[in-house]
């Protein structure tokens, strides 16, 4: 929802006024992202902070404003579905923090680096390598920001051994949606720490991350092994990720080549290799290559190790290509290849405006054959890919499940990524149609995949993505750290509704003497339930015999709240729950929550009295949490805390 600028522009604090840019031309880079698919209504302003304190001041201003406006950190715009947009609000151009020099500081003794959330991984690595240190795990593409990556997870070929980027983080500075600056770690404010990692920018802006490091190797032996048999390809990948350090490769990925797709990457293959591989590709509908790397200081040790490993693998004989490179060139390989490709593109290949309708899913190992048969051999059987299809496994025990980011529930799972590039709208739509077919196929087949870098637009899908337990925790954290849903609206998780400033679960008054409680329950969390809210309005109004005759539109503009003059706290809580639970429990799965089941029983009579009809289970369970949250606060208040 767009908050009219007139509602806040006159009150901008002096300290940040000069850093807000309202010039229409400055908006252009922030209305579309790397995906090129979504175009947002422009933000009202671009904010160019010079420090973390500036961001805190902006967020405090947004939060305290009568009409809180949306704010999104814009890392490097690497999103593909508008996740960093802030239509009608303020985009924080994190790159502005890079202007005054690199906020990167390496501790050699501590084996960590303190780095600004706005920094690109390439800069982080350039700095750590100066000290002989490197990242434990690394994304494939280094021109992404630290904050944007940690908000997702950060995966690449070292995840099988070290977990995603988020698992190397030791400490964070976060500015919440209330404008508070909070340092957090596994020991300090741990709920915020784990919540922010993989938290899709919903709980705060990361302004500093402390990231664990390891010694950097001198060189890297980089290999590609070609397979024409899918089973051998995945069996070898799975074998390699089962080996622990110092055995095995230090990096493992893989790609599928469809429909006689040729290789064309002079940054890796010689002309002779290219010809040989493409002759093989001409014979097979599909081919696969396992990409591995061994980090080394001594070439003879690497020779021995690689030789021993290759003996145990089943790639097509003669199709192991390798080269030695320095560590940074290896980690920066995607950018080097992309730059080379762009500079050599001509005619139809080149696109001044490229679209990237990417799809990225994590699939349990037990279903990877189904993906191969249903997707690679089925849905994509006649597709000439424009882009790459990544296909490689990782170990779940290297992920930390306390974090917000999610992964499939199986010991080993694969990342399957179709990274398409389209040069016309027609082309991206056709790729996108196939992406949707893939997702529908997975659903039909009951494949319990998780989207990495997710994009959903309904609350039901978000709940399903996180799973009920994680979702409930996430909603609670949102209530605590961004109760007005100011942050990263482009993720479309918690939508802003009208007059949200007057609706917050944290906003209630309780008169202990008269046992009168007034609760303003509806924050931004339930915007997907607009109709239900309207219904709820009516219900609560009925309960208190107020303006039942008001039109729906009038009701929608009226603050939504319950006001109860009840005899006991217990009755007030019953009233809250009564307003949200369905009249019959037939459609309700068995309550997982003990207090839910108790309340359900106690309230069946009142439900009938107030004639409550449908409301979703999801909202009911979240509401029970709110009731609990209020109960605790009320009890604490009574105890005089
Ligand atoms: P943006 O797109 O600018 O922002 C993404 C989200 O994070 C937005 O919601 C934004 O508001 C929020 N955000 C941005 N900065 C912060 C901050 N400081 N604090 C809190 N929230 C913030 N991912 C991988 O894991 N591995 C890869 O190998 C990989 N390769 C990629 C290659 C390319 C070419 C591209 C375009 C993307 C790739 N990605 C990869 C995906 C990438 O991790 C996400 O696109 C990530 O969000 C991009 O970071 P960004 O800095 O551009 O963030």
XYZ file of C-alpha atoms and ligand atoms in Angstrom:
694
model
C 0.000 0.000 0.000
C 1.324 3.433 -0.864
C 1.414 5.876 2.033
C 0.953 9.379 0.604
C 4.193 11.254 0.858
C 2.322 14.250 2.277
C 1.770 12.237 5.430
C 5.422 12.082 6.344
C 7.538 14.390 4.222
C 7.095 17.450 6.446
C 8.367 15.648 9.502
C 11.630 14.166 8.236
C 14.303 14.479 10.928
C 16.925 17.025 10.001
C 19.800 14.563 10.337
C 18.617 12.398 7.473
C 16.698 14.858 5.275
C 19.669 15.569 3.019
C 20.174 11.840 2.443
C 16.723 11.301 0.971
C 16.578 11.775 -2.749
C 13.130 12.466 -4.248
C 14.338 13.091 -7.779
C 12.354 10.926 -10.219
C 15.426 10.033 -12.300
C 17.181 8.556 -9.276
C 14.377 5.978 -8.916
C 15.048 4.255 -12.247
C 17.594 1.657 -11.020
C 15.270 0.642 -8.188
C 12.095 -0.281 -10.044
C 13.450 -3.416 -11.659
C 16.004 -5.971 -10.514
C 18.264 -8.660 -11.969
C 15.209 -10.741 -12.904
C 13.943 -7.931 -15.119
C 10.461 -9.403 -14.821
C 8.756 -7.375 -12.135
C 8.426 -3.624 -12.328
C 7.394 -1.877 -9.167
C 5.671 1.422 -8.640
C 8.638 3.674 -7.898
C 9.644 4.322 -4.328
C 8.938 7.776 -2.972
C 12.579 8.316 -2.133
C 16.019 6.761 -2.280
C 17.971 6.928 0.924
C 21.742 7.160 0.732
C 23.077 6.551 4.233
C 26.595 7.439 5.305
C 26.442 5.246 8.388
C 24.451 2.572 10.174
C 23.139 5.320 12.478
C 21.500 6.972 9.461
C 19.612 3.751 8.742
C 18.531 3.543 12.360
C 17.263 7.140 12.200
C 15.300 6.420 9.028
C 13.708 3.292 10.482
C 12.844 5.053 13.746
C 11.208 7.778 11.705
C 9.242 5.270 9.615
C 8.169 3.375 12.708
C 7.136 6.407 14.749
C 5.379 8.095 11.878
C 1.570 8.294 12.029
C 1.614 6.572 8.667
C 4.542 4.179 8.736
C 5.984 3.800 5.254
C 7.718 0.734 3.797
C 11.506 0.603 3.731
C 13.661 -1.899 1.841
C 17.405 -2.351 1.913
C 18.655 -2.644 -1.661
C 21.817 -4.740 -1.681
C 22.932 -5.170 -5.253
C 19.498 -5.784 -6.763
C 20.380 -9.442 -7.412
C 16.778 -10.439 -6.721
C 14.682 -11.801 -9.557
C 11.141 -11.176 -8.284
C 11.114 -7.693 -6.827
C 12.163 -8.777 -3.338
C 14.056 -5.522 -2.731
C 11.324 -3.173 -3.997
C 9.601 -0.631 -1.782
C 6.785 0.838 -3.869
C 5.760 4.197 -2.482
C 8.235 3.862 0.352
C 11.947 4.356 0.781
C 14.694 2.229 -0.745
C 17.931 2.242 1.223
C 20.661 2.235 -1.362
C 23.158 0.154 0.608
C 25.845 0.896 -2.010
C 26.050 4.414 -0.555
C 27.814 2.898 2.446
C 30.545 1.664 0.131
C 31.401 5.181 -1.002
C 33.472 6.145 1.998
C 35.775 3.118 1.640
C 35.537 -0.537 2.488
C 34.030 -1.321 5.856
C 35.986 -4.567 6.107
C 38.257 -5.433 8.973
C 40.107 -8.737 9.270
C 41.155 -10.287 12.560
C 43.958 -12.715 11.795
C 44.164 -13.969 15.394
C 40.412 -14.378 15.675
C 40.146 -15.872 12.151
C 37.168 -13.696 11.296
C 36.242 -10.637 9.283
C 33.929 -7.809 10.339
C 32.185 -6.573 7.268
C 29.476 -4.048 6.441
C 26.188 -5.538 5.212
C 26.540 -3.462 2.046
C 29.867 -5.026 1.008
C 30.198 -7.307 -2.001
C 31.764 -10.739 -1.473
C 34.442 -9.931 -4.021
C 35.672 -7.068 -1.828
C 35.486 -9.220 1.276
C 37.638 -11.892 -0.352
C 40.134 -9.451 -1.797
C 40.654 -8.133 1.726
C 40.804 -11.474 3.572
C 43.177 -12.940 0.987
C 45.593 -10.113 1.704
C 45.872 -11.743 5.144
C 46.110 -15.303 3.808
C 42.545 -16.057 4.883
C 39.434 -17.035 2.961
C 35.727 -17.687 3.436
C 34.744 -21.159 4.649
C 31.795 -21.323 2.289
C 31.137 -19.171 -0.722
C 28.382 -18.250 -3.175
C 29.151 -18.837 -6.848
C 28.743 -15.213 -7.785
C 30.673 -12.682 -5.735
C 28.873 -9.508 -6.826
C 26.129 -9.895 -4.245
C 26.039 -8.062 -0.948
C 26.717 -9.657 2.395
C 23.336 -8.458 3.777
C 21.304 -9.616 0.762
C 22.992 -13.024 0.762
C 22.662 -13.635 4.501
C 18.989 -12.747 4.226
C 18.659 -15.788 1.954
C 21.319 -18.278 3.009
C 24.225 -18.215 0.581
C 24.841 -21.520 -1.113
C 27.525 -22.877 -3.407
C 29.845 -25.818 -3.909
C 31.349 -25.732 -0.407
C 28.035 -26.049 1.409
C 28.249 -29.835 1.606
C 31.171 -29.428 3.991
C 30.792 -26.010 5.635
C 27.082 -25.256 5.349
C 25.690 -22.146 3.682
C 27.153 -18.673 4.333
C 24.723 -18.129 7.192
C 26.408 -20.962 9.086
C 29.744 -19.114 9.132
C 28.298 -16.012 10.780
C 29.479 -15.357 14.320
C 27.805 -12.049 15.109
C 25.588 -9.413 13.509
C 24.627 -5.784 13.962
C 21.002 -5.419 12.992
C 18.723 -2.398 12.822
C 15.205 -3.554 13.490
C 11.952 -2.268 12.045
C 11.641 -0.106 15.157
C 14.999 1.526 14.464
C 16.829 -0.160 17.341
C 20.483 -1.086 16.745
C 21.030 -4.541 18.174
C 24.159 -6.665 18.267
C 23.297 -10.332 18.218
C 25.055 -13.686 18.165
C 24.325 -17.270 19.251
C 24.832 -16.055 22.834
C 23.414 -12.530 22.670
C 19.866 -11.793 21.444
C 19.994 -15.160 19.801
C 16.364 -15.069 18.636
C 17.150 -12.070 16.454
C 20.449 -13.557 15.293
C 18.944 -16.812 14.073
C 15.803 -15.047 12.883
C 17.700 -12.659 10.615
C 19.791 -15.404 8.984
C 17.692 -16.513 6.039
C 15.038 -14.073 7.317
C 14.421 -12.400 3.927
C 15.060 -8.927 5.315
C 11.924 -9.098 7.476
C 13.374 -8.456 10.922
C 16.083 -5.896 10.368
C 18.780 -4.430 8.180
C 22.138 -6.136 8.617
C 24.752 -3.432 8.935
C 27.655 -5.592 10.082
C 28.413 -9.298 10.002
C 31.291 -11.100 11.682
C 32.144 -14.073 9.526
C 34.442 -16.979 10.403
C 37.415 -17.578 8.109
C 39.934 -20.291 7.312
C 43.392 -20.408 5.796
C 43.433 -19.673 2.093
C 45.009 -22.282 -0.159
C 47.667 -21.177 -2.615
C 46.065 -22.816 -5.650
C 42.996 -24.719 -6.761
C 42.757 -27.749 -9.019
C 39.457 -27.241 -10.826
C 37.894 -30.251 -12.543
C 34.933 -31.103 -14.738
C 34.049 -34.768 -15.173
C 31.533 -35.704 -17.869
C 28.820 -38.362 -17.564
C 26.257 -39.685 -19.966
C 24.585 -41.747 -17.265
C 22.561 -39.890 -14.646
C 22.825 -42.618 -12.031
C 26.647 -42.650 -12.153
C 26.689 -38.852 -12.028
C 24.581 -38.590 -8.864
C 26.155 -41.644 -7.221
C 29.611 -40.068 -7.602
C 28.381 -36.718 -6.304
C 26.828 -38.387 -3.280
C 29.958 -40.416 -2.637
C 32.131 -37.305 -2.796
C 30.004 -35.273 -0.388
C 30.151 -38.152 2.094
C 33.951 -37.813 2.415
C 35.244 -35.577 5.146
C 38.214 -33.249 5.201
C 41.023 -33.782 4.208
C 39.693 -36.543 1.972
C 37.620 -35.734 -1.045
C 37.067 -32.535 -2.965
C 36.782 -29.149 -1.281
C 34.067 -28.017 -3.663
C 31.404 -30.014 -5.530
C 28.750 -28.857 -7.936
C 27.319 -30.205 -11.182
C 25.299 -29.313 -14.241
C 22.917 -30.997 -16.634
C 23.256 -30.365 -20.372
C 19.991 -30.935 -22.238
C 19.133 -31.759 -25.807
C 22.678 -32.055 -27.157
C 23.541 -28.762 -25.506
C 27.092 -27.773 -26.314
C 29.693 -26.461 -23.943
C 31.077 -23.072 -24.809
C 33.325 -21.670 -22.134
C 36.791 -20.689 -23.286
C 37.576 -19.535 -19.755
C 37.744 -23.238 -18.839
C 38.026 -25.484 -21.923
C 40.656 -25.526 -24.613
C 39.380 -25.600 -28.217
C 40.319 -29.246 -28.406
C 38.347 -30.139 -25.259
C 35.360 -28.153 -26.484
C 35.279 -30.098 -29.735
C 35.660 -33.463 -28.003
C 32.905 -32.764 -25.466
C 30.557 -31.422 -28.099
C 31.068 -34.538 -30.223
C 29.970 -36.566 -27.201
C 27.026 -34.204 -26.623
C 25.877 -34.769 -30.207
C 25.408 -38.454 -29.399
C 23.361 -38.084 -26.203
C 20.116 -36.303 -25.422
C 21.398 -35.418 -21.995
C 24.821 -35.135 -20.463
C 26.006 -34.147 -17.009
C 29.184 -32.809 -15.587
C 30.415 -32.977 -12.049
C 32.428 -29.921 -11.118
C 34.929 -30.398 -8.334
C 37.890 -28.626 -6.859
C 40.783 -29.514 -4.633
C 42.433 -26.670 -2.748
C 46.173 -27.139 -2.359
C 49.482 -25.662 -1.401
C 51.595 -28.427 -2.917
C 50.925 -29.515 -6.513
C 52.334 -32.997 -5.962
C 49.957 -33.607 -3.057
C 47.061 -32.432 -5.212
C 48.174 -34.768 -8.031
C 48.130 -37.706 -5.682
C 44.805 -36.842 -4.089
C 43.006 -36.201 -7.379
C 44.428 -39.335 -8.939
C 43.199 -41.431 -6.004
C 39.736 -39.905 -6.144
C 39.271 -40.142 -9.900
C 39.982 -43.860 -9.710
C 36.864 -44.282 -7.577
C 34.550 -42.378 -9.926
C 32.575 -43.522 -12.976
C 32.693 -40.611 -15.409
C 33.046 -41.311 -19.123
C 36.666 -42.406 -19.613
C 38.866 -39.662 -20.977
C 36.400 -36.941 -20.015
C 38.038 -35.457 -16.950
C 39.187 -31.932 -17.753
C 41.163 -29.965 -15.203
C 43.161 -26.802 -14.778
C 44.983 -25.110 -11.931
C 44.052 -21.555 -11.006
C 44.624 -19.202 -8.120
C 42.104 -19.184 -5.307
C 40.449 -15.853 -6.139
C 40.082 -16.675 -9.833
C 38.413 -19.912 -8.866
C 35.956 -18.279 -6.476
C 35.290 -15.511 -8.991
C 34.874 -17.945 -11.920
C 31.199 -17.158 -12.583
C 31.809 -13.453 -12.911
C 34.842 -14.058 -15.128
C 32.785 -16.308 -17.388
C 29.799 -13.941 -17.420
C 32.006 -11.021 -18.349
C 33.626 -13.027 -21.117
C 30.257 -14.199 -22.442
C 28.790 -10.696 -22.462
C 31.753 -9.243 -24.282
C 31.549 -11.898 -26.991
C 27.772 -11.806 -27.520
C 26.521 -10.642 -30.857
C 23.220 -10.297 -32.746
C 20.406 -12.462 -31.402
C 22.454 -13.712 -28.487
C 22.878 -10.318 -26.960
C 20.091 -8.682 -25.061
C 20.257 -5.114 -23.949
C 17.535 -5.893 -21.446
C 17.844 -9.465 -20.263
C 15.215 -11.300 -18.267
C 16.098 -13.971 -15.766
C 13.114 -16.161 -14.946
C 15.085 -18.343 -12.559
C 13.828 -21.212 -10.496
C 15.804 -22.688 -7.629
C 14.553 -25.593 -5.554
C 16.053 -27.893 -2.934
C 14.923 -31.476 -3.449
C 15.281 -34.474 -1.092
C 17.779 -36.997 -2.436
C 15.151 -39.762 -2.374
C 13.195 -37.927 -5.104
C 16.033 -36.800 -7.358
C 15.430 -39.573 -9.862
C 11.801 -38.370 -10.147
C 13.048 -34.871 -10.896
C 15.349 -36.258 -13.533
C 12.656 -38.321 -15.227
C 9.800 -35.859 -14.801
C 11.646 -32.598 -15.375
C 14.845 -33.133 -17.373
C 13.434 -35.965 -19.497
C 9.827 -34.779 -19.331
C 8.964 -31.093 -19.003
C 12.261 -29.895 -20.492
C 12.628 -32.599 -23.118
C 12.292 -30.221 -26.069
C 13.784 -27.194 -24.402
C 16.974 -25.760 -25.751
C 18.244 -24.226 -22.529
C 19.446 -20.662 -22.578
C 21.400 -20.678 -19.373
C 22.570 -23.374 -17.023
C 20.907 -26.102 -15.005
C 22.753 -26.639 -11.749
C 22.338 -29.979 -10.060
C 24.312 -30.955 -6.948
C 23.817 -32.440 -3.471
C 24.557 -31.148 0.013
C 24.470 -32.477 3.546
C 21.660 -31.354 5.812
C 23.820 -31.797 8.916
C 25.786 -28.741 7.763
C 22.673 -26.542 8.023
C 21.469 -25.056 11.239
C 17.748 -25.570 11.522
C 17.280 -22.886 14.185
C 17.754 -20.259 11.497
C 14.811 -18.881 9.591
C 16.077 -20.254 6.278
C 14.612 -23.654 5.433
C 15.873 -26.842 3.784
C 14.183 -30.168 2.960
C 13.766 -32.710 5.673
C 16.243 -35.333 4.498
C 19.901 -36.019 5.298
C 21.028 -35.255 1.755
C 19.242 -32.950 -0.631
C 19.973 -31.511 -4.053
C 19.895 -28.006 -5.345
C 18.223 -27.895 -8.749
C 18.452 -24.529 -10.444
C 17.309 -23.517 -13.892
C 19.077 -20.253 -14.486
C 17.478 -19.128 -17.719
C 18.271 -15.989 -19.656
C 15.588 -14.640 -21.979
C 15.947 -11.776 -24.385
C 12.269 -11.057 -25.030
C 9.131 -10.927 -22.962
C 7.699 -13.802 -24.947
C 10.741 -15.900 -24.164
C 10.712 -15.257 -20.422
C 7.037 -16.074 -20.275
C 7.669 -19.360 -21.980
C 10.489 -20.222 -19.525
C 8.322 -19.131 -16.665
C 5.513 -21.393 -17.846
C 7.962 -24.285 -17.677
C 9.068 -23.218 -14.202
C 5.466 -23.346 -13.084
C 5.047 -26.746 -14.682
C 8.057 -27.959 -12.684
C 6.571 -26.713 -9.421
C 3.187 -28.234 -10.254
C 4.886 -31.517 -11.121
C 6.633 -31.568 -7.735
C 3.364 -30.856 -5.957
C 1.500 -33.520 -7.896
C 4.192 -36.081 -7.159
C 4.314 -35.157 -3.475
C 7.972 -34.112 -3.723
C 8.679 -32.148 -0.562
C 10.942 -29.518 -2.081
C 11.812 -26.136 -0.633
C 12.350 -23.069 -2.743
C 15.682 -21.422 -2.112
C 15.461 -17.677 -2.519
C 11.695 -18.122 -2.325
C 8.993 -16.103 -3.957
C 5.372 -16.534 -2.932
C 2.468 -14.168 -2.851
C -0.029 -15.801 -0.520
C 0.218 -16.361 3.177
C -0.837 -19.978 2.785
C 2.188 -20.599 0.541
C 4.523 -18.866 2.971
C 3.199 -20.966 5.817
C 3.712 -24.088 3.780
C 7.212 -22.951 2.840
C 8.320 -22.427 6.428
C 6.240 -25.189 8.004
C 3.856 -24.318 10.803
C 6.392 -24.309 13.662
C 8.913 -22.096 11.889
C 6.190 -19.886 10.510
C 4.731 -19.238 13.954
C 8.165 -18.393 15.291
C 8.787 -16.089 12.351
C 5.487 -14.268 12.931
C 6.373 -13.816 16.604
C 9.774 -12.410 15.679
C 8.122 -10.104 13.185
C 5.794 -8.867 15.899
C 8.755 -8.224 18.131
C 11.211 -6.638 15.725
C 9.123 -5.134 12.956
C 5.593 -4.899 14.340
C 4.467 -2.397 11.746
C 5.789 -4.463 8.851
C 7.920 -1.650 7.564
C 10.764 -3.823 6.249
C 11.301 -5.451 2.838
C 7.688 -5.382 1.587
C 8.836 -6.732 -1.795
C 9.062 -10.214 -0.267
C 5.264 -10.131 0.020
C 5.184 -12.031 3.273
C 3.580 -9.531 5.598
C 1.521 -7.060 3.693
C 0.804 -3.625 4.984
C -2.812 -2.703 5.488
C -4.444 0.635 5.884
C -3.978 2.484 9.123
C -1.556 -0.130 10.262
C -0.102 2.323 12.734
C -3.196 2.011 14.840
C -3.150 -1.749 14.703
C -0.557 -3.562 16.589
C -0.642 -6.525 18.867
C 1.712 -4.708 21.134
C -0.752 -1.920 21.555
C -3.227 -2.630 24.302
C -4.442 -1.180 27.516
C -5.621 -3.046 30.540
C -7.289 -1.717 33.598
C -6.734 -4.259 36.298
C -9.303 -2.744 38.641
C -12.206 -3.075 36.247
C -10.669 -5.973 34.355
C -11.183 -3.955 31.200
C -8.931 -4.891 28.338
C -8.670 -3.139 25.042
C -6.632 -4.951 22.474
C -5.808 -3.781 19.022
C -5.003 -7.062 17.549
C -4.470 -6.555 13.903
C -1.087 -5.562 12.798
C 0.115 -6.108 9.283
C 0.325 -9.823 9.658
C -3.111 -10.662 8.509
C -3.441 -8.591 5.416
C -3.955 -11.698 3.358
C -7.081 -12.243 5.375
C -8.679 -8.942 4.517
C -12.118 -10.497 4.135
C -11.780 -12.413 7.311
C -10.725 -9.258 9.081
C -13.797 -7.505 7.834
C -15.849 -10.358 9.100
C -14.001 -10.269 12.352
C -14.720 -6.574 12.641
C -18.365 -7.281 12.300
C -18.201 -10.044 14.808
C -16.418 -8.039 17.396
C -18.761 -5.156 16.803
C -21.703 -7.468 17.259
C -20.246 -8.698 20.454
C -20.232 -5.175 21.731
C -23.364 -4.050 19.947
C -21.705 -1.116 18.241
C -22.153 -0.010 14.658
C -23.502 -3.174 13.104
C -25.313 -1.152 10.498
C -22.163 0.458 9.103
C -21.278 -0.340 5.521
C -18.392 -2.667 4.812
C -16.224 0.109 3.470
C -16.798 2.201 6.562
C -15.919 -0.764 8.691
C -12.730 -1.296 6.792
C -11.582 2.187 7.622
C -12.493 1.902 11.229
C -9.741 0.795 13.597
C -10.089 -2.889 14.170
C -10.091 -3.728 17.764
C -11.849 -5.620 20.448
C -12.935 -3.856 23.509
C -14.105 -6.042 26.324
C -15.609 -5.140 29.645
C -15.462 -8.615 31.054
C -15.331 -9.946 34.531
C -12.079 -11.815 34.319
C -8.968 -12.049 32.327
C -9.970 -15.565 31.451
C -13.205 -14.391 29.900
C -11.424 -11.738 27.934
C -9.108 -14.312 26.520
C -12.064 -16.503 25.701
C -13.627 -13.626 23.883
C -10.528 -13.123 21.794
C -10.374 -16.739 20.847
C -14.076 -16.971 20.265
C -13.810 -14.346 17.624
C -11.363 -16.315 15.610
C -12.190 -19.957 15.842
C -14.485 -21.730 13.404
C -17.888 -22.795 14.605
C -17.375 -26.451 13.911
C -14.192 -28.266 14.504
C -14.856 -30.792 11.783
C -12.508 -29.077 9.374
C -9.876 -28.397 11.934
C -6.916 -30.760 12.127
C -6.294 -32.010 15.642
C -4.916 -29.036 17.563
C -1.203 -29.314 18.050
C -1.238 -26.661 20.663
C -2.415 -27.674 24.104
C -3.827 -24.282 24.952
C -5.614 -24.217 21.642
C -7.403 -27.439 22.381
C -8.376 -26.264 25.869
C -9.702 -22.996 24.560
C -11.514 -24.659 21.720
C -13.464 -26.764 24.166
C -14.216 -23.949 26.530
C -15.525 -21.718 23.813
C -17.845 -23.847 21.779
C -20.900 -22.291 23.402
C -19.750 -18.735 22.844
C -18.893 -19.502 19.259
C -22.449 -20.507 18.567
C -23.725 -17.431 20.325
C -21.678 -15.104 18.141
C -22.302 -17.154 15.045
C -18.719 -17.195 13.844
C -18.341 -18.843 10.496
C -15.193 -19.646 8.571
C -11.747 -18.505 9.496
C -8.555 -20.280 8.671
C -6.738 -22.614 10.983
C -3.548 -20.722 10.325
C -4.912 -17.452 11.591
C -6.485 -19.205 14.544
C -3.229 -20.717 15.699
C -1.319 -17.502 15.255
C -3.987 -15.711 17.236
C -3.622 -18.165 20.052
C 0.017 -17.195 20.190
C -0.986 -13.597 20.475
C -3.367 -14.422 23.251
C -0.559 -16.210 25.057
C 1.766 -13.314 24.463
C -0.795 -10.925 25.937
C -1.449 -13.196 28.860
C 2.197 -13.260 29.766
C 2.472 -9.509 29.484
C -0.647 -8.991 31.558
C 0.514 -11.348 34.242
C 3.886 -9.661 34.341
C 2.146 -6.322 34.606
C 0.089 -7.602 37.500
C 3.229 -8.782 39.212
C 4.478 -5.224 38.839
C 7.346 -5.908 36.438
P 19.012 -7.689 -3.052
O 18.449 -8.374 -4.220
O 19.321 -6.255 -3.183
O 18.058 -7.921 -1.784
C 17.513 -9.178 -1.507
C 16.635 -9.092 -0.251
O 17.445 -8.877 0.888
C 15.639 -7.947 -0.278
O 14.476 -8.328 0.402
C 16.356 -6.859 0.474
O 15.469 -5.920 1.034
C 17.107 -7.655 1.514
N 18.361 -7.032 1.925
C 19.329 -6.505 1.145
N 20.341 -6.057 1.901
C 20.008 -6.325 3.178
C 20.636 -6.094 4.433
N 21.828 -5.485 4.532
N 20.000 -6.490 5.549
C 18.803 -7.108 5.496
N 18.157 -7.326 4.342
C 18.753 -6.942 3.198
N 22.603 -17.069 -4.137
C 23.317 -18.032 -3.549
O 23.026 -18.417 -2.435
N 24.363 -18.615 -4.199
C 24.772 -18.213 -5.418
O 25.714 -18.745 -5.940
C 24.026 -17.188 -6.057
N 24.376 -16.755 -7.276
C 23.708 -15.729 -7.842
C 24.125 -15.224 -9.070
C 23.504 -14.148 -9.630
C 23.964 -13.621 -10.954
C 22.406 -13.548 -8.953
C 21.712 -12.371 -9.542
C 21.955 -14.046 -7.749
C 22.596 -15.137 -7.170
N 22.203 -15.653 -5.956
C 22.924 -16.640 -5.365
C 21.011 -15.175 -5.255
C 21.372 -14.103 -4.241
O 21.791 -14.695 -3.049
C 20.154 -13.263 -3.931
O 19.749 -12.670 -5.119
C 20.503 -12.177 -2.944
O 19.341 -11.646 -2.411
C 21.220 -11.135 -3.710
O 21.823 -10.243 -2.871
P 21.720 -8.705 -3.184
O 22.798 -8.158 -2.383
O 21.725 -8.359 -4.595
O 20.284 -8.466 -2.534
